[in-house]
Coordinates of C-alpha atoms in Angstrom, one line a residue:
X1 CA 0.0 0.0 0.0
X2 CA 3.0 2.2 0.9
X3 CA 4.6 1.7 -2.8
X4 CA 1.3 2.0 -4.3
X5 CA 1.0 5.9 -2.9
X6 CA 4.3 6.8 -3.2
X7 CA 4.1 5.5 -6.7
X8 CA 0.9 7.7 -7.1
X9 CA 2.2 10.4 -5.8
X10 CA 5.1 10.3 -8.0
X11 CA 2.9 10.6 -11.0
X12 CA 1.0 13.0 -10.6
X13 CA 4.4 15.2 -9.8
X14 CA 6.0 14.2 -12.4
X15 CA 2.8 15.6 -14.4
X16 CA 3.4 18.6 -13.1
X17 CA 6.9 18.7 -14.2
X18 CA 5.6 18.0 -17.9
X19 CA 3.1 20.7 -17.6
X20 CA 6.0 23.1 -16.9
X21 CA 8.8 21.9 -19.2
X22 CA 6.4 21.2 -22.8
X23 CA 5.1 24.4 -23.4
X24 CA 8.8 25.8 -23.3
X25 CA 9.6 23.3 -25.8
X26 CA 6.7 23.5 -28.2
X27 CA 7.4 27.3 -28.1
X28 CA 11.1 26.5 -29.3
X29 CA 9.7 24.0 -32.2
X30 CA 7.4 26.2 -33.3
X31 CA 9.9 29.3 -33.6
X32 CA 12.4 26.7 -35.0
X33 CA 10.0 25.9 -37.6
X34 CA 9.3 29.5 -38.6
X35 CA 13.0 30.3 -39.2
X36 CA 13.5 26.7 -41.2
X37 CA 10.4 27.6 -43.5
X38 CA 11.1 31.3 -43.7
X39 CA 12.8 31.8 -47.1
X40 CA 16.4 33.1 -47.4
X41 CA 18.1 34.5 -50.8
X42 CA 21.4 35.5 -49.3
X43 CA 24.4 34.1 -47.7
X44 CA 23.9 37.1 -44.8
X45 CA 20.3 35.8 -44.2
X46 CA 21.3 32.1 -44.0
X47 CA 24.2 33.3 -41.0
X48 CA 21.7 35.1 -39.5
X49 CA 18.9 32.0 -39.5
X50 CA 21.6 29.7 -38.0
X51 CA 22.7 32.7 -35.2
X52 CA 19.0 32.8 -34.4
X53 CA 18.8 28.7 -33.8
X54 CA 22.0 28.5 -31.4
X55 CA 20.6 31.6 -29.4
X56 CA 17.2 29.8 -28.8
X57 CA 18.7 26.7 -28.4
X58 CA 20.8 28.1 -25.9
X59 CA 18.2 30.4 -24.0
X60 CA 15.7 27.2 -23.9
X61 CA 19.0 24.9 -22.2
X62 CA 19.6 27.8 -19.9
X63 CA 15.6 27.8 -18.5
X64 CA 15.5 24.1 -18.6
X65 CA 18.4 24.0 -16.1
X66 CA 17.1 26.7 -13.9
X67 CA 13.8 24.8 -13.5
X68 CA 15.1 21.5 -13.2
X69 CA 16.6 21.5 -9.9
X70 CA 13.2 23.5 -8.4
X71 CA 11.1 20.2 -10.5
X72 CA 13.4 17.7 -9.1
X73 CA 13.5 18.9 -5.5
X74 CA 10.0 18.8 -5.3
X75 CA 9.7 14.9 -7.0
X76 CA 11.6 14.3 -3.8
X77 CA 8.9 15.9 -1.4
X78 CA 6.3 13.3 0.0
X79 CA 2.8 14.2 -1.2
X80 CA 1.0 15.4 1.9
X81 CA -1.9 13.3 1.7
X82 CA -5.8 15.2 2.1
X83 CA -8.6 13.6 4.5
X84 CA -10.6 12.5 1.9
X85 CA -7.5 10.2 0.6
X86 CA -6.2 9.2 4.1
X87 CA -6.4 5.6 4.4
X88 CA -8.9 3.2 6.8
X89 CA -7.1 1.8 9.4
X90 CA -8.1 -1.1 11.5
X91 CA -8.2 0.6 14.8
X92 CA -11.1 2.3 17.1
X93 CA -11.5 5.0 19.9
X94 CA -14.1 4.3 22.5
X95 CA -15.9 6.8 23.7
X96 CA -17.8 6.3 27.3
X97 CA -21.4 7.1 28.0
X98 CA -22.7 9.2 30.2
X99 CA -21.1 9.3 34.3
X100 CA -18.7 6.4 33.1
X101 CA -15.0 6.8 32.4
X102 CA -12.0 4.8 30.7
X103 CA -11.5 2.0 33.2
X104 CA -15.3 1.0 33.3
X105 CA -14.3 -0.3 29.6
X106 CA -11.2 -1.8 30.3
X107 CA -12.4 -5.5 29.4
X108 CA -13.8 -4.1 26.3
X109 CA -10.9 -3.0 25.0
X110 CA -9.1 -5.9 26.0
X111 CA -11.5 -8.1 23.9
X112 CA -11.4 -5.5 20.9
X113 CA -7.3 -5.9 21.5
X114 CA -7.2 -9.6 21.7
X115 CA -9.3 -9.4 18.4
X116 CA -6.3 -7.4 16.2
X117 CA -8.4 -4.3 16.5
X118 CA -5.9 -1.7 18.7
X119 CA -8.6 -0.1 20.7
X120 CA -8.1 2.5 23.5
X121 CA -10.9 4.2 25.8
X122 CA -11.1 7.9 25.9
X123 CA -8.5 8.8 28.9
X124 CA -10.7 10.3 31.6
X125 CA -12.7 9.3 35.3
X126 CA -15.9 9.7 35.5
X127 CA -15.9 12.8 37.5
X128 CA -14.7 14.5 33.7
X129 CA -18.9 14.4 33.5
X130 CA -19.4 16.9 36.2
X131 CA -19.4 19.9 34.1
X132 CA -22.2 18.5 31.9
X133 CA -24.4 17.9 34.4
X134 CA -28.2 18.6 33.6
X135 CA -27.9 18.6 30.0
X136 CA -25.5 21.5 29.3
X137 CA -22.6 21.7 26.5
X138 CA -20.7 18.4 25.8
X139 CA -17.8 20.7 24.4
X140 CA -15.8 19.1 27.5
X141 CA -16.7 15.9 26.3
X142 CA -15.3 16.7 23.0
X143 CA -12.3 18.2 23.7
X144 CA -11.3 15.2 24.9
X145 CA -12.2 12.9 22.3
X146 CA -10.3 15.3 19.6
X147 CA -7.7 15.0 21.9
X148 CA -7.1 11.3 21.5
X149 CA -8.7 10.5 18.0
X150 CA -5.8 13.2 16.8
X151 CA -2.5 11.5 18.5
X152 CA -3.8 8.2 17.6
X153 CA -4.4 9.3 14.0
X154 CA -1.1 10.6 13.7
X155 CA 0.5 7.8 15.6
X156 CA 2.9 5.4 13.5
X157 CA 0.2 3.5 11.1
X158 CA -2.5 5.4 13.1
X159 CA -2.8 3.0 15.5
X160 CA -0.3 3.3 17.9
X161 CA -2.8 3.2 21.1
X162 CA 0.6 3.6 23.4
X163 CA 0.6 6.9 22.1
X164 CA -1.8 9.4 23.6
X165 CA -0.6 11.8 25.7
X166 CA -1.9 12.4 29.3
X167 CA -3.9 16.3 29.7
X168 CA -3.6 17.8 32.4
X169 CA -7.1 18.8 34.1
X170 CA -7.8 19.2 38.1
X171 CA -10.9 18.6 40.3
X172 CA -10.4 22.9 40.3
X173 CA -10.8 23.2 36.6
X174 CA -13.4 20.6 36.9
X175 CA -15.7 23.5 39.2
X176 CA -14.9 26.3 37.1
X177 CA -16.3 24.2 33.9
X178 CA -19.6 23.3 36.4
X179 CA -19.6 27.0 36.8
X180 CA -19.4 28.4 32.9
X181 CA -20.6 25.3 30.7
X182 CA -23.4 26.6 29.3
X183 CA -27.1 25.4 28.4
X184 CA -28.9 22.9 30.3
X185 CA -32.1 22.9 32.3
X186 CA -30.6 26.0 34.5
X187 CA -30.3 27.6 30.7
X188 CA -26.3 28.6 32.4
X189 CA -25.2 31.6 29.9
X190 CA -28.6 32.7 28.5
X191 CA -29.7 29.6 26.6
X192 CA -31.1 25.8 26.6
X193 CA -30.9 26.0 22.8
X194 CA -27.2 24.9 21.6
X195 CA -27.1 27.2 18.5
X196 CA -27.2 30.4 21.0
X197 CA -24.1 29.2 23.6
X198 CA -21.6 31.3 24.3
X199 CA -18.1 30.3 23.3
X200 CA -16.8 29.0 26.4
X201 CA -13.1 27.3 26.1
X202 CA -13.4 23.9 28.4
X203 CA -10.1 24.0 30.7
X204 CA -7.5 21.4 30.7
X205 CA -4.3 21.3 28.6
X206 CA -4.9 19.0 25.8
X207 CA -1.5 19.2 24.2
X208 CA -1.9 18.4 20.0
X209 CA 0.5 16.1 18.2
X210 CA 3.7 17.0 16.2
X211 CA 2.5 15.3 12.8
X212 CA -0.1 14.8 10.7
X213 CA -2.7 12.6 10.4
X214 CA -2.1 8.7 9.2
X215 CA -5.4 7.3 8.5
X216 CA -8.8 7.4 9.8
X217 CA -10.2 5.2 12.7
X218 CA -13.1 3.9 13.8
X219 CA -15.4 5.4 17.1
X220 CA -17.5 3.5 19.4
X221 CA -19.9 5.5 21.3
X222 CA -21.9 4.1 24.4
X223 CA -25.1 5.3 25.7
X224 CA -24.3 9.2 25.4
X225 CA -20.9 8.6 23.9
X226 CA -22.9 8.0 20.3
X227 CA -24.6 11.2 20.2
X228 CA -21.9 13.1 21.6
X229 CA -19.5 11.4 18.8
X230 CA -22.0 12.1 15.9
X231 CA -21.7 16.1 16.6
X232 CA -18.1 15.4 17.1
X233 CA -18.0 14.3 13.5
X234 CA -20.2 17.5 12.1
X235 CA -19.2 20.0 10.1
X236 CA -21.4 22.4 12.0
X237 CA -20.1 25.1 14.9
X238 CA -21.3 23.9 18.3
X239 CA -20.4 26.1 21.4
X240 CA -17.7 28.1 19.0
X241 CA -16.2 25.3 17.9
X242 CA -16.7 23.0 14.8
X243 CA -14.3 19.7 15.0
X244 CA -15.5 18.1 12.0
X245 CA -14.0 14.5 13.2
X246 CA -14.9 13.2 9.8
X247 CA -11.9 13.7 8.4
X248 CA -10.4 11.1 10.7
X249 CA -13.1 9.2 11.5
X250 CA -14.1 6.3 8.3
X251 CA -17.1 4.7 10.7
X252 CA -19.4 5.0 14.2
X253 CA -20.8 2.4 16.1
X254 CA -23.0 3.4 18.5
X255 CA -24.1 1.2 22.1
X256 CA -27.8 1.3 23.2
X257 CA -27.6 5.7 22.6
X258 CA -30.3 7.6 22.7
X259 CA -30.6 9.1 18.8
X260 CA -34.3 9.7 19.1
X261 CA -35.3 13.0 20.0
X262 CA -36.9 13.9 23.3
X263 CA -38.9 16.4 25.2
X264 CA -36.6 19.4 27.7
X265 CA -33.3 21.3 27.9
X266 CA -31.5 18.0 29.0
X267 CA -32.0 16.7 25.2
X268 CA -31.2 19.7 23.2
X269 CA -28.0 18.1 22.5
X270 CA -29.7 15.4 20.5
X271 CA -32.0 17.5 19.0
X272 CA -29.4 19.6 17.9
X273 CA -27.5 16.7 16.0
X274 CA -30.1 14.9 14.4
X275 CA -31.1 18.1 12.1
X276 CA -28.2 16.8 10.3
X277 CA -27.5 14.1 7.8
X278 CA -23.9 12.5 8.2
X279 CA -21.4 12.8 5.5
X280 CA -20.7 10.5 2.3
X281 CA -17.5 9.8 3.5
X282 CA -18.7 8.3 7.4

């Protein structure tokens, strides 16, 4: 697979190295030809026809070397590959419903790793919930699932589950989310209805990963975990933020989540999601 998009990528640079180089040399053949079929009745014009050829000749060598090593240095640059061409890898992010954490998965991820499929739990306790309490913005919910669907995707082969960083959050930052996460029943920052939060940047350091993105994974949301990923894979804003996760994300599987809309400020959430359709690409 590696040969195959090197190979590729290789082409279609060494396209664009033909598209530079032939229109310099059709413009030469086509003088060339103009001088050859022009007619010439003296010695003095047939000197000053060849003068003309070794001039060209020579301006079109000069250009040619002064674009060749530009063309070649950039046949030796990898291809920086686009979302829609990064590849599916066979490796999944689970994302924990509501009031549970990492460790309450721990067996299933043990199973999914027994089974060939690298699999790692979204890093936090429980107590990560707190701020959402009553229904209000899952942005700290998110935050935390870009964190680790982004170091795994840029992880060697994208699934590298050894390699997701610890964040740094405290049971202080914890209260001061409770205190400014907005929405919910208590309508904390004007407004129930998601599309009128204020931005309001979740704490914790989530620190972001030195490359770029491998492949795409797979999610597996449980109970609130399935909503919660399907708005982390739209391409709308929600609470300032659009994270538009389907660019590393090839599928969702969702367990026993609550998709169907419901009555009061503690399901605006879903509501909010399921005015969308998913993309092709999910």
């Amino acid at each position: 697979s590696t040969f195959n998009i090197q190979h590729s990528t290789f082409n279609i640079q060494h396209s664009t190295f033909d598209r530079s180089i032939f229109p310099i040399y059709s413009l030469h053949a086509l003088y060339l030809t103009m001088l050859i079929t022009t007619p010439t009745t003296t010695m003095h014009s047939c000197k000053r026809l060849h003068i003309h050829i070794r001039v060209s000749t020579f301006l079109l060598l000069l250009v040619h070397c002064t674009l060749l090593p530009t063309l070649t240095y950039s046949l030796s640059q990898p291809q920086q590959q686009t979302p829609s061409t990064l590849p599916k890898i066979k490796a999944a992010i689970l994302v924990p419903g509501f009031l549970t954490g990492a460790d309450e998965f721990a067996p299933l991820v043990k199973s999914l790793n027994l089974r060939g499929i690298p699999t790692i739990a979204v890093p936090f306790p429980n107590w990560h919930w707190i701020p959402c309490l009553g229904g209000r913005s899952m942005r700290p919910m998110l935050e935390r699932i870009d964190h680790t669907v982004r170091h795994l995707t840029s992880s060697t082969g994208a699934c590298d589950i050894t390699s997701i960083p610890e964040f740094k959050y405290s049971f202080w930052d914890c209260l001061n989310d409770f205190w400014d996460n907005p929405g919910g029943v208590a309508a904390v920052g004007g407004s129930a209805e998601v599309d009128s939060y204020p931005t309001v940047q979740p704490r914790g350091n989530f620190p972001r990963p030195s490359g770029d993105a491998q492949g795409r994974i797979a999610l597996i949301g449980h109970s609130a975990g399935g909503w919660i990923s399907r708005v982390y894979l739209s391409d709308r804003e929600y609470g300032g933020r659009t994270y538009a996760g389907s660019k590393l994300v090839h599928s969702l599987i969702t367990l026993g989540s609550p998709h169907g809309d419901a009555p009061g400020e503690a399901f605006e959430g879903v509501q909010w999601i399921n005015r969308e359709t998913l993309s092709e690409d999910v």
